[in-house]
mmCIF file with all atom_site columns, C-alpha atoms in Angstrom:
data_model
loop_
_atom_site.group_PDB
_atom_site.id
_atom_site.type_symbol
_atom_site.label_atom_id
_atom_site.label_alt_id
_atom_site.label_comp_id
_atom_site.label_asym_id
_atom_site.label_entity_id
_atom_site.label_seq_id
_atom_site.pdbx_PDB_ins_code
_atom_site.Cartn_x
_atom_site.Cartn_y
_atom_site.Cartn_z
_atom_site.occupancy
_atom_site.B_iso_or_equiv
_atom_site.pdbx_formal_charge
_atom_site.auth_seq_id
_atom_site.auth_comp_id
_atom_site.auth_asym_id
_atom_site.auth_atom_id
_atom_site.pdbx_PDB_model_num
ATOM 1   C CA . MET A 1 1   ? -52.862 21.587  -26.039 1.00 50.00 ? 1   MET A CA 1
ATOM 2   C CA . LYS A 1 2   ? -49.990 23.605  -24.759 1.00 49.00 ? 2   LYS A CA 1
ATOM 3   C CA . LYS A 1 3   ? -50.561 22.071  -21.435 1.00 51.00 ? 3   LYS A CA 1
ATOM 4   C CA . ILE A 1 4   ? -50.216 18.543  -22.912 1.00 47.00 ? 4   ILE A CA 1
ATOM 5   C CA . ILE A 1 5   ? -47.073 19.468  -24.756 1.00 47.00 ? 5   ILE A CA 1
ATOM 6   C CA . THR A 1 6   ? -45.509 21.050  -21.675 1.00 46.00 ? 6   THR A CA 1
ATOM 7   C CA . VAL A 1 7   ? -46.388 17.983  -19.580 1.00 43.00 ? 7   VAL A CA 1
ATOM 8   C CA . VAL A 1 8   ? -44.858 15.679  -22.229 1.00 41.00 ? 8   VAL A CA 1
ATOM 9   C CA . LEU A 1 9   ? -41.706 17.859  -22.344 1.00 44.00 ? 9   LEU A CA 1
ATOM 10  C CA . CYS A 1 10  ? -41.436 17.895  -18.669 1.00 43.00 ? 10  CYS A CA 1
ATOM 11  C CA . LEU A 1 11  ? -41.777 14.150  -18.555 1.00 43.00 ? 11  LEU A CA 1
ATOM 12  C CA . ILE A 1 12  ? -38.991 13.727  -21.089 1.00 45.00 ? 12  ILE A CA 1
ATOM 13  C CA . SER A 1 13  ? -36.737 16.089  -19.125 1.00 43.00 ? 13  SER A CA 1
ATOM 14  C CA . VAL A 1 14  ? -37.226 14.129  -15.951 1.00 37.00 ? 14  VAL A CA 1
ATOM 15  C CA . PHE A 1 15  ? -36.476 10.901  -17.662 1.00 37.00 ? 15  PHE A CA 1
ATOM 16  C CA . MET A 1 16  ? -33.389 12.274  -19.250 1.00 39.00 ? 16  MET A CA 1
ATOM 17  C CA . VAL A 1 17  ? -32.071 13.664  -15.869 1.00 36.00 ? 17  VAL A CA 1
ATOM 18  C CA . VAL A 1 18  ? -32.961 10.769  -13.741 1.00 36.00 ? 18  VAL A CA 1
ATOM 19  C CA . GLY A 1 19  ? -32.618 8.001   -16.337 1.00 40.00 ? 19  GLY A CA 1
ATOM 20  C CA . CYS A 1 20  ? -34.514 4.785   -16.479 1.00 38.00 ? 20  CYS A CA 1
ATOM 21  C CA . GLY A 1 21  ? -33.786 1.212   -16.719 1.00 37.00 ? 21  GLY A CA 1
ATOM 22  C CA . LYS A 1 22  ? -30.459 -0.403  -15.975 1.00 35.00 ? 22  LYS A CA 1
ATOM 23  C CA . LYS A 1 23  ? -27.702 1.690   -14.262 1.00 35.00 ? 23  LYS A CA 1
ATOM 24  C CA . SER A 1 24  ? -25.007 2.775   -16.657 1.00 31.00 ? 24  SER A CA 1
ATOM 25  C CA . ASP A 1 25  ? -22.302 1.474   -14.377 1.00 36.00 ? 25  ASP A CA 1
ATOM 26  C CA . GLU A 1 26  ? -22.839 -2.233  -14.121 1.00 37.00 ? 26  GLU A CA 1
ATOM 27  C CA . ASN A 1 27  ? -19.765 -2.729  -11.942 1.00 32.00 ? 27  ASN A CA 1
ATOM 28  C CA . TYR A 1 28  ? -21.162 -0.353  -9.238  1.00 35.00 ? 28  TYR A CA 1
ATOM 29  C CA . VAL A 1 29  ? -21.437 -2.007  -5.847  1.00 40.00 ? 29  VAL A CA 1
ATOM 30  C CA . ALA A 1 30  ? -22.962 -0.222  -2.734  1.00 44.00 ? 30  ALA A CA 1
ATOM 31  C CA . PRO A 1 31  ? -19.983 0.477   -0.509  1.00 45.00 ? 31  PRO A CA 1
ATOM 32  C CA . ASN A 1 32  ? -21.476 -1.309  2.574   1.00 49.00 ? 32  ASN A CA 1
ATOM 33  C CA . SER A 1 33  ? -22.977 -4.330  0.992   1.00 46.00 ? 33  SER A CA 1
ATOM 34  C CA . LYS A 1 34  ? -22.147 -7.844  1.320   1.00 47.00 ? 34  LYS A CA 1
ATOM 35  C CA . GLU A 1 35  ? -21.060 -7.911  -2.340  1.00 47.00 ? 35  GLU A CA 1
ATOM 36  C CA . ALA A 1 36  ? -18.616 -5.066  -1.659  1.00 46.00 ? 36  ALA A CA 1
ATOM 37  C CA . GLN A 1 37  ? -17.029 -6.948  1.232   1.00 49.00 ? 37  GLN A CA 1
ATOM 38  C CA . GLU A 1 38  ? -16.690 -9.900  -0.876  1.00 45.00 ? 38  GLU A CA 1
ATOM 39  C CA . LYS A 1 39  ? -15.195 -8.118  -3.641  1.00 47.00 ? 39  LYS A CA 1
ATOM 40  C CA . SER A 1 40  ? -12.771 -6.171  -1.502  1.00 47.00 ? 40  SER A CA 1
ATOM 41  C CA . THR A 1 41  ? -10.897 -9.115  -0.365  1.00 52.00 ? 41  THR A CA 1
ATOM 42  C CA . LYS A 1 42  ? -9.236  -11.633 -2.708  1.00 56.00 ? 42  LYS A CA 1
ATOM 43  C CA . LYS A 1 43  ? -8.272  -15.051 -1.533  1.00 83.00 ? 43  LYS A CA 1
ATOM 44  C CA . SER A 1 44  ? -4.600  -15.035 -0.936  1.00 90.00 ? 44  SER A CA 1
ATOM 45  C CA . ASN A 1 45  ? -2.149  -17.277 0.733   1.00 93.00 ? 45  ASN A CA 1
ATOM 46  C CA . CYS A 1 46  ? -0.952  -14.604 2.929   1.00 96.00 ? 46  CYS A CA 1
ATOM 47  C CA . THR A 1 47  ? -1.474  -10.853 3.997   1.00 95.00 ? 47  THR A CA 1
ATOM 48  C CA . VAL A 1 48  ? 0.240   -8.251  1.920   1.00 97.00 ? 48  VAL A CA 1
ATOM 49  C CA . PHE A 1 49  ? 2.912   -7.915  4.533   1.00 97.00 ? 49  PHE A CA 1
ATOM 50  C CA . GLU A 1 50  ? 3.381   -11.664 5.098   1.00 97.00 ? 50  GLU A CA 1
ATOM 51  C CA . CYS A 1 51  ? 3.692   -12.104 1.340   1.00 97.00 ? 51  CYS A CA 1
ATOM 52  C CA . LEU A 1 52  ? 6.261   -9.449  1.039   1.00 97.00 ? 52  LEU A CA 1
ATOM 53  C CA . LYS A 1 53  ? 8.531   -11.094 3.639   1.00 96.00 ? 53  LYS A CA 1
ATOM 54  C CA . LYS A 1 54  ? 8.360   -14.329 1.354   1.00 97.00 ? 54  LYS A CA 1
ATOM 55  C CA . ILE A 1 55  ? 9.292   -12.508 -1.713  1.00 97.00 ? 55  ILE A CA 1
ATOM 56  C CA . LYS A 1 56  ? 12.863  -11.450 -2.866  1.00 96.00 ? 56  LYS A CA 1
ATOM 57  C CA . PRO A 1 57  ? 13.745  -8.868  -5.544  1.00 97.00 ? 57  PRO A CA 1
ATOM 58  C CA . GLU A 1 58  ? 14.924  -11.967 -7.749  1.00 96.00 ? 58  GLU A CA 1
ATOM 59  C CA . SER A 1 59  ? 11.434  -13.497 -7.495  1.00 97.00 ? 59  SER A CA 1
ATOM 60  C CA . THR A 1 60  ? 9.539   -13.774 -10.957 1.00 96.00 ? 60  THR A CA 1
ATOM 61  C CA . VAL A 1 61  ? 6.083   -12.966 -11.533 1.00 97.00 ? 61  VAL A CA 1
ATOM 62  C CA . GLU A 1 62  ? 5.236   -16.504 -11.652 1.00 97.00 ? 62  GLU A CA 1
ATOM 63  C CA . GLN A 1 63  ? 6.869   -17.280 -8.208  1.00 98.00 ? 63  GLN A CA 1
ATOM 64  C CA . ILE A 1 64  ? 5.155   -14.143 -6.807  1.00 98.00 ? 64  ILE A CA 1
ATOM 65  C CA . ASN A 1 65  ? 1.705   -15.481 -8.070  1.00 98.00 ? 65  ASN A CA 1
ATOM 66  C CA . LYS A 1 66  ? 2.435   -18.606 -6.231  1.00 97.00 ? 66  LYS A CA 1
ATOM 67  C CA . ILE A 1 67  ? 3.438   -17.155 -2.936  1.00 97.00 ? 67  ILE A CA 1
ATOM 68  C CA . ILE A 1 68  ? 0.364   -14.739 -3.167  1.00 98.00 ? 68  ILE A CA 1
ATOM 69  C CA . GLY A 1 69  ? -2.160  -17.286 -4.396  1.00 97.00 ? 69  GLY A CA 1
ATOM 70  C CA . PHE A 1 70  ? -3.585  -15.243 -7.362  1.00 97.00 ? 70  PHE A CA 1
ATOM 71  C CA . GLU A 1 71  ? -2.200  -13.702 -10.387 1.00 97.00 ? 71  GLU A CA 1
ATOM 72  C CA . GLY A 1 72  ? -0.841  -10.216 -10.732 1.00 97.00 ? 72  GLY A CA 1
ATOM 73  C CA . LYS A 1 73  ? -2.122  -7.864  -13.379 1.00 98.00 ? 73  LYS A CA 1
ATOM 74  C CA . LEU A 1 74  ? 0.256   -6.175  -15.767 1.00 97.00 ? 74  LEU A CA 1
ATOM 75  C CA . THR A 1 75  ? -0.340  -2.530  -14.832 1.00 97.00 ? 75  THR A CA 1
ATOM 76  C CA . ASN A 1 76  ? 2.287   -0.775  -16.583 1.00 96.00 ? 76  ASN A CA 1
ATOM 77  C CA . GLU A 1 77  ? 3.799   -2.440  -19.803 1.00 95.00 ? 77  GLU A CA 1
ATOM 78  C CA . LYS A 1 78  ? 6.661   0.141   -20.228 1.00 93.00 ? 78  LYS A CA 1
ATOM 79  C CA . TYR A 1 79  ? 8.101   -0.588  -16.707 1.00 94.00 ? 79  TYR A CA 1
ATOM 80  C CA . ASN A 1 80  ? 6.949   -4.118  -16.724 1.00 96.00 ? 80  ASN A CA 1
ATOM 81  C CA . GLU A 1 81  ? 5.005   -3.554  -13.577 1.00 97.00 ? 81  GLU A CA 1
ATOM 82  C CA . TYR A 1 82  ? 2.637   -6.026  -12.051 1.00 98.00 ? 82  TYR A CA 1
ATOM 83  C CA . THR A 1 83  ? 0.060   -5.432  -9.304  1.00 98.00 ? 83  THR A CA 1
ATOM 84  C CA . TRP A 1 84  ? -1.632  -7.900  -6.758  1.00 98.00 ? 84  TRP A CA 1
ATOM 85  C CA . GLU A 1 85  ? -4.683  -6.297  -5.298  1.00 97.00 ? 85  GLU A CA 1
ATOM 86  C CA . PHE A 1 86  ? -5.410  -7.756  -1.841  1.00 96.00 ? 86  PHE A CA 1
ATOM 87  C CA . SER A 1 87  ? -8.336  -5.476  -1.115  1.00 94.00 ? 87  SER A CA 1
ATOM 88  C CA . ASN A 1 88  ? -9.558  -1.994  -1.772  1.00 93.00 ? 88  ASN A CA 1
ATOM 89  C CA . THR A 1 89  ? -6.766  -0.600  0.613   1.00 94.00 ? 89  THR A CA 1
ATOM 90  C CA . GLU A 1 90  ? -3.927  -3.087  0.085   1.00 97.00 ? 90  GLU A CA 1
ATOM 91  C CA . SER A 1 91  ? -1.804  -4.112  -2.685  1.00 97.00 ? 91  SER A CA 1
ATOM 92  C CA . LEU A 1 92  ? 1.726   -5.237  -3.787  1.00 98.00 ? 92  LEU A CA 1
ATOM 93  C CA . THR A 1 93  ? 3.494   -4.032  -6.908  1.00 98.00 ? 93  THR A CA 1
ATOM 94  C CA . ALA A 1 94  ? 6.505   -5.502  -8.401  1.00 98.00 ? 94  ALA A CA 1
ATOM 95  C CA . THR A 1 95  ? 8.265   -3.565  -11.055 1.00 98.00 ? 95  THR A CA 1
ATOM 96  C CA . TYR A 1 96  ? 11.034  -4.956  -13.247 1.00 97.00 ? 96  TYR A CA 1
ATOM 97  C CA . TYR A 1 97  ? 12.372  -1.656  -14.737 1.00 92.00 ? 97  TYR A CA 1
ATOM 98  C CA . SER A 1 98  ? 15.226  -3.107  -17.014 1.00 80.00 ? 98  SER A CA 1
ATOM 99  C CA . SER A 1 99  ? 16.454  -6.189  -15.174 1.00 81.00 ? 99  SER A CA 1
ATOM 100 C CA . ASP A 1 100 ? 15.251  -9.426  -13.808 1.00 89.00 ? 100 ASP A CA 1
ATOM 101 C CA . LYS A 1 101 ? 15.205  -7.946  -10.297 1.00 94.00 ? 101 LYS A CA 1
ATOM 102 C CA . ALA A 1 102 ? 12.052  -6.330  -9.112  1.00 97.00 ? 102 ALA A CA 1
ATOM 103 C CA . THR A 1 103 ? 11.422  -3.162  -6.972  1.00 97.00 ? 103 THR A CA 1
ATOM 104 C CA . ILE A 1 104 ? 8.543   -4.305  -4.748  1.00 98.00 ? 104 ILE A CA 1
ATOM 105 C CA . ASP A 1 105 ? 6.257   -1.714  -3.045  1.00 98.00 ? 105 ASP A CA 1
ATOM 106 C CA . THR A 1 106 ? 2.966   -2.075  -1.064  1.00 97.00 ? 106 THR A CA 1
ATOM 107 C CA . LYS A 1 107 ? -0.110  0.112   -0.672  1.00 97.00 ? 107 LYS A CA 1
ATOM 108 C CA . TYR A 1 108 ? -1.746  -0.164  2.741   1.00 96.00 ? 108 TYR A CA 1
ATOM 109 C CA . ASN A 1 109 ? -3.823  1.503   5.378   1.00 96.00 ? 109 ASN A CA 1
ATOM 110 C CA . ARG A 1 110 ? -1.408  3.042   7.763   1.00 96.00 ? 110 ARG A CA 1
ATOM 111 C CA . ASP A 1 111 ? -3.982  3.248   10.544  1.00 95.00 ? 111 ASP A CA 1
ATOM 112 C CA . SER A 1 112 ? -4.079  -0.677  10.502  1.00 95.00 ? 112 SER A CA 1
ATOM 113 C CA . LEU A 1 113 ? -0.443  -0.713  11.739  1.00 97.00 ? 113 LEU A CA 1
ATOM 114 C CA . LYS A 1 114 ? -0.906  1.332   14.765  1.00 98.00 ? 114 LYS A CA 1
ATOM 115 C CA . ASN A 1 115 ? 0.936   -0.099  17.761  1.00 97.00 ? 115 ASN A CA 1
ATOM 116 C CA . LYS A 1 116 ? 0.926   1.220   21.193  1.00 97.00 ? 116 LYS A CA 1
ATOM 117 C CA . LYS A 1 117 ? 4.442   -0.111  21.828  1.00 98.00 ? 117 LYS A CA 1
ATOM 118 C CA . VAL A 1 118 ? 5.875   2.105   19.138  1.00 98.00 ? 118 VAL A CA 1
ATOM 119 C CA . ASP A 1 119 ? 7.531   5.076   20.914  1.00 97.00 ? 119 ASP A CA 1
ATOM 120 C CA . LEU A 1 120 ? 8.727   7.952   18.630  1.00 97.00 ? 120 LEU A CA 1
ATOM 121 C CA . THR A 1 121 ? 9.982   10.256  21.355  1.00 95.00 ? 121 THR A CA 1
ATOM 122 C CA . LYS A 1 122 ? 13.598  9.535   20.333  1.00 95.00 ? 122 LYS A CA 1
ATOM 123 C CA . TYR A 1 123 ? 13.144  10.883  16.881  1.00 94.00 ? 123 TYR A CA 1
ATOM 124 C CA . SER A 1 124 ? 15.711  13.656  17.458  1.00 93.00 ? 124 SER A CA 1
ATOM 125 C CA . GLU A 1 125 ? 18.415  11.068  18.286  1.00 94.00 ? 125 GLU A CA 1
ATOM 126 C CA . ILE A 1 126 ? 17.604  9.109   15.174  1.00 95.00 ? 126 ILE A CA 1
ATOM 127 C CA . GLN A 1 127 ? 17.797  12.316  13.080  1.00 93.00 ? 127 GLN A CA 1
ATOM 128 C CA . SER A 1 128 ? 21.003  13.327  14.628  1.00 93.00 ? 128 SER A CA 1
ATOM 129 C CA . ALA A 1 129 ? 22.755  10.056  14.068  1.00 92.00 ? 129 ALA A CA 1
ATOM 130 C CA . LEU A 1 130 ? 21.599  10.326  10.367  1.00 92.00 ? 130 LEU A CA 1
ATOM 131 C CA . LYS A 1 131 ? 22.830  13.772  9.984   1.00 92.00 ? 131 LYS A CA 1
ATOM 132 C CA . SER A 1 132 ? 26.204  13.090  11.567  1.00 92.00 ? 132 SER A CA 1
ATOM 133 C CA . GLY A 1 133 ? 26.820  10.362  9.128   1.00 86.00 ? 133 GLY A CA 1
ATOM 134 C CA . SER A 1 134 ? 27.215  7.670   11.794  1.00 87.00 ? 134 SER A CA 1
ATOM 135 C CA . SER A 1 135 ? 23.610  6.481   11.101  1.00 88.00 ? 135 SER A CA 1
ATOM 136 C CA . LEU A 1 136 ? 21.945  3.490   12.885  1.00 95.00 ? 136 LEU A CA 1
ATOM 137 C CA . THR A 1 137 ? 21.732  -0.047  12.040  1.00 96.00 ? 137 THR A CA 1
ATOM 138 C CA . TYR A 1 138 ? 18.226  -1.580  11.829  1.00 97.00 ? 138 TYR A CA 1
ATOM 139 C CA . ASP A 1 139 ? 18.667  -3.061  15.268  1.00 97.00 ? 139 ASP A CA 1
ATOM 140 C CA . GLU A 1 140 ? 19.785  0.173   16.755  1.00 97.00 ? 140 GLU A CA 1
ATOM 141 C CA . PHE A 1 141 ? 16.922  2.180   14.848  1.00 97.00 ? 141 PHE A CA 1
ATOM 142 C CA . LYS A 1 142 ? 14.452  -0.535  16.362  1.00 97.00 ? 142 LYS A CA 1
ATOM 143 C CA . SER A 1 143 ? 15.738  -0.012  19.996  1.00 97.00 ? 143 SER A CA 1
ATOM 144 C CA . LYS A 1 144 ? 15.135  3.860   19.582  1.00 97.00 ? 144 LYS A CA 1
ATOM 145 C CA . VAL A 1 145 ? 11.397  3.351   18.595  1.00 97.00 ? 145 VAL A CA 1
ATOM 146 C CA . GLY A 1 146 ? 10.555  1.072   21.545  1.00 97.00 ? 146 GLY A CA 1
ATOM 147 C CA . GLY A 1 147 ? 12.171  -2.297  20.525  1.00 97.00 ? 147 GLY A CA 1
ATOM 148 C CA . VAL A 1 148 ? 9.313   -2.970  18.213  1.00 97.00 ? 148 VAL A CA 1
ATOM 149 C CA . ASP A 1 149 ? 9.998   -4.331  14.725  1.00 97.00 ? 149 ASP A CA 1
ATOM 150 C CA . GLY A 1 150 ? 9.112   -2.247  11.809  1.00 98.00 ? 150 GLY A CA 1
ATOM 151 C CA . THR A 1 151 ? 6.701   -3.295  9.142   1.00 98.00 ? 151 THR A CA 1
ATOM 152 C CA . LEU A 1 152 ? 8.361   -4.069  5.804   1.00 98.00 ? 152 LEU A CA 1
ATOM 153 C CA . THR A 1 153 ? 6.652   -1.976  3.094   1.00 98.00 ? 153 THR A CA 1
ATOM 154 C CA . TYR A 1 154 ? 9.182   -1.933  0.183   1.00 98.00 ? 154 TYR A CA 1
ATOM 155 C CA . MET A 1 155 ? 12.223  -3.954  -1.133  1.00 98.00 ? 155 MET A CA 1
ATOM 156 C CA . SER A 1 156 ? 14.751  -3.777  -3.790  1.00 97.00 ? 156 SER A CA 1
ATOM 157 C CA . SER A 1 157 ? 18.037  -5.164  -4.414  1.00 95.00 ? 157 SER A CA 1
ATOM 158 C CA . SER A 1 158 ? 19.673  -2.114  -2.726  1.00 96.00 ? 158 SER A CA 1
ATOM 159 C CA . SER A 1 159 ? 17.450  -1.140  0.132   1.00 98.00 ? 159 SER A CA 1
ATOM 160 C CA . ASN A 1 160 ? 14.325  -2.022  2.270   1.00 98.00 ? 160 ASN A CA 1
ATOM 161 C CA . LYS A 1 161 ? 11.717  0.419   3.886   1.00 98.00 ? 161 LYS A CA 1
ATOM 162 C CA . TYR A 1 162 ? 10.103  -0.249  7.306   1.00 98.00 ? 162 TYR A CA 1
ATOM 163 C CA . ILE A 1 163 ? 7.332   1.793   8.889   1.00 98.00 ? 163 ILE A CA 1
ATOM 164 C CA . TRP A 1 164 ? 6.636   2.142   12.701  1.00 98.00 ? 164 TRP A CA 1
ATOM 165 C CA . VAL A 1 165 ? 3.193   3.718   13.489  1.00 98.00 ? 165 VAL A CA 1
ATOM 166 C CA . ASN A 1 166 ? 2.351   4.644   17.213  1.00 97.00 ? 166 ASN A CA 1
ATOM 167 C CA . LYS A 1 167 ? -1.072  4.522   18.627  1.00 97.00 ? 167 LYS A CA 1
ATOM 168 C CA . ASN A 1 168 ? -1.922  8.189   17.653  1.00 96.00 ? 168 ASN A CA 1
ATOM 169 C CA . GLY A 1 169 ? -1.048  7.618   14.026  1.00 96.00 ? 169 GLY A CA 1
ATOM 170 C CA . GLU A 1 170 ? 2.285   9.281   14.071  1.00 97.00 ? 170 GLU A CA 1
ATOM 171 C CA . TYR A 1 171 ? 4.836   7.487   12.088  1.00 97.00 ? 171 TYR A CA 1
ATOM 172 C CA . LEU A 1 172 ? 8.436   7.104   10.872  1.00 97.00 ? 172 LEU A CA 1
ATOM 173 C CA . ILE A 1 173 ? 9.562   5.322   7.695   1.00 97.00 ? 173 ILE A CA 1
ATOM 174 C CA . GLY A 1 174 ? 13.134  4.356   7.593   1.00 97.00 ? 174 GLY A CA 1
ATOM 175 C CA . THR A 1 175 ? 15.246  3.172   4.496   1.00 98.00 ? 175 THR A CA 1
ATOM 176 C CA . PHE A 1 176 ? 18.020  0.770   5.146   1.00 98.00 ? 176 PHE A CA 1
ATOM 177 C CA . SER A 1 177 ? 20.872  -0.253  2.860   1.00 97.00 ? 177 SER A CA 1
ATOM 178 C CA . ASN A 1 178 ? 20.977  -3.948  2.211   1.00 96.00 ? 178 ASN A CA 1
ATOM 179 C CA . THR A 1 179 ? 24.824  -3.885  2.193   1.00 96.00 ? 179 THR A CA 1
ATOM 180 C CA . THR A 1 180 ? 25.426  -2.035  5.506   1.00 95.00 ? 180 THR A CA 1
ATOM 181 C CA . ASN A 1 181 ? 22.090  -2.473  7.116   1.00 96.00 ? 181 ASN A CA 1
ATOM 182 C CA . LYS A 1 182 ? 22.234  1.207   8.189   1.00 96.00 ? 182 LYS A CA 1
ATOM 183 C CA . CYS A 1 183 ? 19.430  3.665   7.837   1.00 97.00 ? 183 CYS A CA 1
ATOM 184 C CA . THR A 1 184 ? 20.180  5.933   4.931   1.00 95.00 ? 184 THR A CA 1
ATOM 185 C CA . PHE A 1 185 ? 16.803  8.101   5.066   1.00 95.00 ? 185 PHE A CA 1
ATOM 186 C CA . ILE A 1 186 ? 13.958  8.766   7.255   1.00 96.00 ? 186 ILE A CA 1
ATOM 187 C CA . ILE A 1 187 ? 10.481  10.431  6.688   1.00 95.00 ? 187 ILE A CA 1
ATOM 188 C CA . GLY A 1 188 ? 7.612   10.707  8.836   1.00 94.00 ? 188 GLY A CA 1
ATOM 189 C CA . GLN A 1 189 ? 5.032   12.776  10.701  1.00 94.00 ? 189 GLN A CA 1
ATOM 190 C CA . ILE A 1 190 ? 5.467   13.348  14.351  1.00 91.00 ? 190 ILE A CA 1
ATOM 191 C CA . ARG A 1 191 ? 3.517   16.081  16.265  1.00 87.00 ? 191 ARG A CA 1
ATOM 192 C CA . LYS A 1 192 ? 5.580   17.981  18.812  1.00 69.00 ? 192 LYS A CA 1
#
């Protein structure tokens, strides 16, 4: 009798640990499945970066919905923040803090922006110009990084941010004033 009770208790324990029937997470999708690939990319009218170029800080949520091709989701009610998810790794967020102008930011995979033409060897010249107060205009900055246009990743009514990524994954992000077109801040990762 003890053996039967032990076997029954063991079976109950196994079912409790392993579970049976339907998975508890009904939204689970195997990472490499066809369903995951279909779920990861929404149908939009443009890529996240192409869409960002068409949007202005004055754009309304409805205008951005039309540009992108699908509706944004209210992700922060306090700050009136909307997010459009293009894929698992790319999204665009418009935040209307206390005005009718948005601060627009993107989430992206930096490796997808690698460009063999980007040359970051003149970083010290860029840094010196910024420290001296003379700064660089966008075009001057661009000429120092190989003549390659940066990828617009952020915009507000006062500034825009661009990123340059070289073939090794090193990068520079420059913030440029909308009134002077000069670089006001840089950040990045460059191996020496």
